[in-house]
Every structure is written in structure tokens, then in C-alpha cells.
JSON list of C-alpha atoms in Angstrom, two decimals:
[
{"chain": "A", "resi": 239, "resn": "UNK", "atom": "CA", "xyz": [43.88, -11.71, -17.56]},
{"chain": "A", "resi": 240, "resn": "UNK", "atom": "CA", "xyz": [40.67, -13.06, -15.23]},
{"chain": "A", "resi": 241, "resn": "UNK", "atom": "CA", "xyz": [43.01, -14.34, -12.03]},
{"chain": "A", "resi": 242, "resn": "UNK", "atom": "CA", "xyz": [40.10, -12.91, -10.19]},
{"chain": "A", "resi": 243, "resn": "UNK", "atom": "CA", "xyz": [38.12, -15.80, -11.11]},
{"chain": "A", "resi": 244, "resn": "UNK", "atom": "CA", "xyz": [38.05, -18.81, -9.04]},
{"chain": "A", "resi": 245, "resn": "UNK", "atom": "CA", "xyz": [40.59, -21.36, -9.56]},
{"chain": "A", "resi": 246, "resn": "UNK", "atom": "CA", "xyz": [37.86, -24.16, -9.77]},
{"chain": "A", "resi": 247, "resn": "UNK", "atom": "CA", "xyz": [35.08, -25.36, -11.92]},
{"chain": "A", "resi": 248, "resn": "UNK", "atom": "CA", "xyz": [32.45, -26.09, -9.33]},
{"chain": "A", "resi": 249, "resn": "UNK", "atom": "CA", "xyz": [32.78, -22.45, -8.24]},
{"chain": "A", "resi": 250, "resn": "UNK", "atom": "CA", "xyz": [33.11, -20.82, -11.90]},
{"chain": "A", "resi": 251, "resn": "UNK", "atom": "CA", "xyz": [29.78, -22.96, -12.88]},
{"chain": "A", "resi": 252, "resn": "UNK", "atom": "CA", "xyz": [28.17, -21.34, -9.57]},
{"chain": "A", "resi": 253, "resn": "UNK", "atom": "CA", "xyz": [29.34, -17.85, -10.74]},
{"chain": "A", "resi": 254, "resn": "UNK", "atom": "CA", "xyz": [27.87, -18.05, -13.94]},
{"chain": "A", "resi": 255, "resn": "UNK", "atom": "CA", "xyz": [24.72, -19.41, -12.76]},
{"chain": "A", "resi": 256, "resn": "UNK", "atom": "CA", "xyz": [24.02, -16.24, -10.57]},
{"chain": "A", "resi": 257, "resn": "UNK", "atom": "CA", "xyz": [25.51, -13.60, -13.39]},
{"chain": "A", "resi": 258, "resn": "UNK", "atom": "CA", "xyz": [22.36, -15.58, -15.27]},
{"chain": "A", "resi": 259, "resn": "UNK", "atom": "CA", "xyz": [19.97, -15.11, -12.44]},
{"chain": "A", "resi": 260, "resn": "UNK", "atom": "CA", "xyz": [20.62, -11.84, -12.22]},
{"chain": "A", "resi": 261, "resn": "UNK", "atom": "CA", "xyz": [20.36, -10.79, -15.68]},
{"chain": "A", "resi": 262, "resn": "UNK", "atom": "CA", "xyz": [17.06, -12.74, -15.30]},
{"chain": "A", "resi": 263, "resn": "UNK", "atom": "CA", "xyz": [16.54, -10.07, -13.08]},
{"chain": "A", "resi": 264, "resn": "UNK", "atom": "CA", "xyz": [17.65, -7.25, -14.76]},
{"chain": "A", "resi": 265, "resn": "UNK", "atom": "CA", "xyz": [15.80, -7.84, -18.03]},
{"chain": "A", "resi": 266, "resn": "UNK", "atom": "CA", "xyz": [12.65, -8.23, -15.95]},
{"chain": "A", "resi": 267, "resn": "UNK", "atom": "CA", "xyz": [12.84, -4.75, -14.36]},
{"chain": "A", "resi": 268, "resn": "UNK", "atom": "CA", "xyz": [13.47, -3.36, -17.97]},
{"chain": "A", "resi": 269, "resn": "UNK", "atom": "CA", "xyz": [10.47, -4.77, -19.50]},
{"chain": "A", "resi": 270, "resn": "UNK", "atom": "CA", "xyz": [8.22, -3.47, -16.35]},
{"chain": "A", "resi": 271, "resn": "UNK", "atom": "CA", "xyz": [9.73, 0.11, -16.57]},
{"chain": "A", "resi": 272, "resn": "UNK", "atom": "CA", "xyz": [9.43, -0.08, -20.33]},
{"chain": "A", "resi": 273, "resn": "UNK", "atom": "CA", "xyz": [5.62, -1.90, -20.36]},
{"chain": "A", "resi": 274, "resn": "UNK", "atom": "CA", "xyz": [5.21, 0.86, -17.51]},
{"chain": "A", "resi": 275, "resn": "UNK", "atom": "CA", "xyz": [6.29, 3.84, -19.78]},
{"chain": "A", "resi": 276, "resn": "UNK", "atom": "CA", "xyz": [4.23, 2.66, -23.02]},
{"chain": "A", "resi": 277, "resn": "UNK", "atom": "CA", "xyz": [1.11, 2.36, -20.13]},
{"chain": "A", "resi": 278, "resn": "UNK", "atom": "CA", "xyz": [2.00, 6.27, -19.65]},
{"chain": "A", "resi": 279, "resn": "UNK", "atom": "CA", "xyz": [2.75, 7.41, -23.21]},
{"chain": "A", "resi": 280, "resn": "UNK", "atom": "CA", "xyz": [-0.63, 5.88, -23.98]},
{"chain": "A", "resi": 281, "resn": "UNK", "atom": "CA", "xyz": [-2.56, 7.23, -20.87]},
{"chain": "A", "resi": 282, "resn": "UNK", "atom": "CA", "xyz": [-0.74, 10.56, -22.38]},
{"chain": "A", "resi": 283, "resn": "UNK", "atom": "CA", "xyz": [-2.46, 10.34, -25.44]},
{"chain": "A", "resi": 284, "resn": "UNK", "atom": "CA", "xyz": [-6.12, 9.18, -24.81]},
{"chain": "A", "resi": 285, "resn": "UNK", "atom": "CA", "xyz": [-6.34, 12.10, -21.90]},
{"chain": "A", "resi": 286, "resn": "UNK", "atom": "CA", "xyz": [-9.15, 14.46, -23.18]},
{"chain": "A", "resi": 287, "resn": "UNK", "atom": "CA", "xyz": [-7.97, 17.86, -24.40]},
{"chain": "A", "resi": 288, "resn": "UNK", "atom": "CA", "xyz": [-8.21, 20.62, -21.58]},
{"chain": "A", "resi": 289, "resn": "UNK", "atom": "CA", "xyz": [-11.20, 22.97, -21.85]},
{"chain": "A", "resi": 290, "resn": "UNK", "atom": "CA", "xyz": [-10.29, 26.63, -22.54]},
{"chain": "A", "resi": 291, "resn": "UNK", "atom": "CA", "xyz": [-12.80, 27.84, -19.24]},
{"chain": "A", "resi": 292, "resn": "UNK", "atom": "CA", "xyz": [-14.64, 26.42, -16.63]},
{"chain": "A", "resi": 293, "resn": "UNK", "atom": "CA", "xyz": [-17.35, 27.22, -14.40]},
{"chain": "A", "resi": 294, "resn": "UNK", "atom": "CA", "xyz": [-17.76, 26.12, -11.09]},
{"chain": "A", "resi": 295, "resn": "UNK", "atom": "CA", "xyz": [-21.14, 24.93, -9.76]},
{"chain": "A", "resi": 296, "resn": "UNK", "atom": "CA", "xyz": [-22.53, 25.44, -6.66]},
{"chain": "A", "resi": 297, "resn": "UNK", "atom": "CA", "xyz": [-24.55, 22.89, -4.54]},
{"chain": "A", "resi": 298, "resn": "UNK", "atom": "CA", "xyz": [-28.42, 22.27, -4.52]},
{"chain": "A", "resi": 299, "resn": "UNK", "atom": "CA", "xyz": [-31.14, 22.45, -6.73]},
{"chain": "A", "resi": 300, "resn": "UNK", "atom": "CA", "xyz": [-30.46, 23.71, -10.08]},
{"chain": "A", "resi": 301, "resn": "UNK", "atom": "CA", "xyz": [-26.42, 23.33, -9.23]},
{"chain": "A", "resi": 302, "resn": "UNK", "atom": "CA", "xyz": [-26.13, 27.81, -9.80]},
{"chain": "A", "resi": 303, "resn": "UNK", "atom": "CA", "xyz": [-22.54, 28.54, -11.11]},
{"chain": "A", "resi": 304, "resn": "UNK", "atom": "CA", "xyz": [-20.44, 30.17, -8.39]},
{"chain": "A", "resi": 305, "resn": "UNK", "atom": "CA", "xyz": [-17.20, 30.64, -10.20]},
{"chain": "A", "resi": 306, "resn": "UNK", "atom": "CA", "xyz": [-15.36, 31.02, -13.42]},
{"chain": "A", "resi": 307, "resn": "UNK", "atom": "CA", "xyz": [-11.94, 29.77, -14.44]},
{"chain": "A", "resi": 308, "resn": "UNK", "atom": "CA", "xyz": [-9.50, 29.31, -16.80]},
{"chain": "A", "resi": 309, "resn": "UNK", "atom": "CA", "xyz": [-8.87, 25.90, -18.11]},
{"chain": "A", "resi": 310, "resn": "UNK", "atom": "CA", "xyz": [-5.83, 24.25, -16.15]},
{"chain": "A", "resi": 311, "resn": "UNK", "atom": "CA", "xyz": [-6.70, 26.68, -13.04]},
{"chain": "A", "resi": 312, "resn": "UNK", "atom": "CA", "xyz": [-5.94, 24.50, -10.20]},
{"chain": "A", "resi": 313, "resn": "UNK", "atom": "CA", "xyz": [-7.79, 26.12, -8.03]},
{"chain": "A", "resi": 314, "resn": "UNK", "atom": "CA", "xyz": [-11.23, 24.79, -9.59]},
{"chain": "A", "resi": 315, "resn": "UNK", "atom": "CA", "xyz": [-13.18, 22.62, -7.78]},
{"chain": "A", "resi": 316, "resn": "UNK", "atom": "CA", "xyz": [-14.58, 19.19, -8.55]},
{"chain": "A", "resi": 317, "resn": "UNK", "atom": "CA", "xyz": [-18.19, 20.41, -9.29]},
{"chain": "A", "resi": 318, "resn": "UNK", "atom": "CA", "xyz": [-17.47, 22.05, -12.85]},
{"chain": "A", "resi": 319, "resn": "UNK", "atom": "CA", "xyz": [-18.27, 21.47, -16.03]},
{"chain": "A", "resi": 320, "resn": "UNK", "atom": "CA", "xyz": [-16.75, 23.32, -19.42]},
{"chain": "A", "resi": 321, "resn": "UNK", "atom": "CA", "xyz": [-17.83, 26.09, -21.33]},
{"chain": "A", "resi": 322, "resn": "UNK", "atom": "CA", "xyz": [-17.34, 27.88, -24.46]},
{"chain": "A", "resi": 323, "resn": "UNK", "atom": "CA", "xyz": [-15.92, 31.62, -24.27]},
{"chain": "A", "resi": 324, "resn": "UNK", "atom": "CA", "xyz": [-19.07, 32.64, -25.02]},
{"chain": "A", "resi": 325, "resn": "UNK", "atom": "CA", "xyz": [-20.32, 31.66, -21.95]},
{"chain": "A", "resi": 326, "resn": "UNK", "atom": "CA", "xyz": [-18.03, 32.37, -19.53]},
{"chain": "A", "resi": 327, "resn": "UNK", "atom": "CA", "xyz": [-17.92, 36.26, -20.58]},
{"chain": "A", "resi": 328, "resn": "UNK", "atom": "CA", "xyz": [-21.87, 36.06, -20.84]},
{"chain": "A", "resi": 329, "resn": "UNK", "atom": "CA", "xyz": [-21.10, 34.19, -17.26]},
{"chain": "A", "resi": 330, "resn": "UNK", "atom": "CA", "xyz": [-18.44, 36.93, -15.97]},
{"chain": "A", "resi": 331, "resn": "UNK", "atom": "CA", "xyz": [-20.75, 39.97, -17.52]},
{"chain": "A", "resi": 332, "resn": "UNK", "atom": "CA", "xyz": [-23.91, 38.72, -15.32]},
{"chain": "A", "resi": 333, "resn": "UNK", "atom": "CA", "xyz": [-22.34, 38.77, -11.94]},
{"chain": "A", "resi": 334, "resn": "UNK", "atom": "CA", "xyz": [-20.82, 35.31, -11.55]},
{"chain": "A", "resi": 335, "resn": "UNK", "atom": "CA", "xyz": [-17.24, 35.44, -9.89]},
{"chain": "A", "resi": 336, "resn": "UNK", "atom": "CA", "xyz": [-13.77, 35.52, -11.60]},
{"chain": "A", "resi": 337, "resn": "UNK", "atom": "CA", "xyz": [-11.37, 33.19, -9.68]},
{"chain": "A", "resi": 338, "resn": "UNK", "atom": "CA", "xyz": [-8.21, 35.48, -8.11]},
{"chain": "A", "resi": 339, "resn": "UNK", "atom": "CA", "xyz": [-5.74, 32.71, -8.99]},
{"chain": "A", "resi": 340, "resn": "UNK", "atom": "CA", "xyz": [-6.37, 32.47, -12.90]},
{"chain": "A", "resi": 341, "resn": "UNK", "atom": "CA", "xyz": [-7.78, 35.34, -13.26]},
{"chain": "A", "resi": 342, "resn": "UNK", "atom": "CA", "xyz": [-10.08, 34.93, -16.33]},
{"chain": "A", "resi": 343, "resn": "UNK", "atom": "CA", "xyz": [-11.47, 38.11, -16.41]},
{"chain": "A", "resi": 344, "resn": "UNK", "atom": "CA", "xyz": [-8.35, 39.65, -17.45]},
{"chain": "A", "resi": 345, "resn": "UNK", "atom": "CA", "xyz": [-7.99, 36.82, -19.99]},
{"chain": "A", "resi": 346, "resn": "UNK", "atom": "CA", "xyz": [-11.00, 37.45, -21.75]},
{"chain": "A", "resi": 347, "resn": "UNK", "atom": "CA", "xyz": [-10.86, 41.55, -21.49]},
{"chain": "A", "resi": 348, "resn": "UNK", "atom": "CA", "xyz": [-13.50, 41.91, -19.41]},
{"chain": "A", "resi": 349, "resn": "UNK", "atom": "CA", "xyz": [-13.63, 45.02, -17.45]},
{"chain": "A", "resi": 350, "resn": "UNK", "atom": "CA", "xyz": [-15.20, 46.09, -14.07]}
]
């Protein structure tokens, strides 16, 4: 059934030392992918929930808001901060600028 196998023991003891060392291996790399994937799943879970809008603030004194977006817009930039709806129609209403990607106007029924 195994005539593969070497015909001696020196060799079959030297076989089954590297099968070992290379299940050694093998269960290594499992518990790093799976320690890896638990890192994720928690990194997943302990992420802060998404704000519903954002606004966009300039540069210089007082930091103005320049721009309004929706909450996973990808377009916003890193100077922003999140709002309440309240806000960002209150924000939209007084002149401040809807981004074209997201569009938030149109999610919040504000007309021009």
C-alpha cells in the first residue's frame, strides 16, 4: 500500500521529522491568520458608529464651515466634524455648500 515510502528506517525517521516540522509550520500560520481575524472582528466592533452628516471646516480663525456631506461621503475632507440634521439643513439653508458627490441637499429635501 505505501511502496512510495523509503525502504529504510533512517530515511522514514527523517520523513517524519519534516511532515512534523512542517505541520509546526502550518499550525503557526493558522493561529496568526486566526489571532489576525479576531484582531479585525474586534477592530470591527469598537469602530465608532458613522455620523448621519458632516460639515467640512475651512482653515483659519474661527475654522468657517465650507461644506456639507453625507455621512460615509468619501469625498469629505479631514477637517470635519459631525452634526445633527438639524444643523446641516440650518447649515445648507444659510448658504454653506452641498457636496456634488453625496449630494445632501437632495437627501434632506432641501430645495434651491
Amino acid at each position: 500500500m505505501f511502496d512510495d515510502l523509503p525502504p529504510d528506517l533512517a530515511r522514514l525517521l527523517t520523513l517524519r521529522v519534516w511532515h512534523a516540522m512542517w505541520l509546526q509550520r502550518i499550525d503557526t500560520k493558522i493561529a496568526a491568520l486566526q489571532e489576525r481575524d479576531a484582531e479585525q472582528e474586534q477592530g470591527q466592533k469598537s469602530r465608532p458608529q458613522e455620523p448621519d452628516w458632516i460639515v467640512e471646516l475651512g482653515i483659519g480663525n474661527g475654522r468657517p464651515p465650507i461644506e456639507i456631506h453625507v455621512g460615509g461621503c468619501y469625498a469629505a475632507g479631514k477637517r470635519r466634524r459631525p452634526v445633527p440634521r438639524d444643523e446641516a439643513r440650518r447649515l445648507l439653508t444659510s448658504g454653506v455648500r452641498a457636496c456634488t458627490h453625496c449630494k445632501p441637499d437632495a437627501q434632506l429635501r432641501i430645495l434651491d
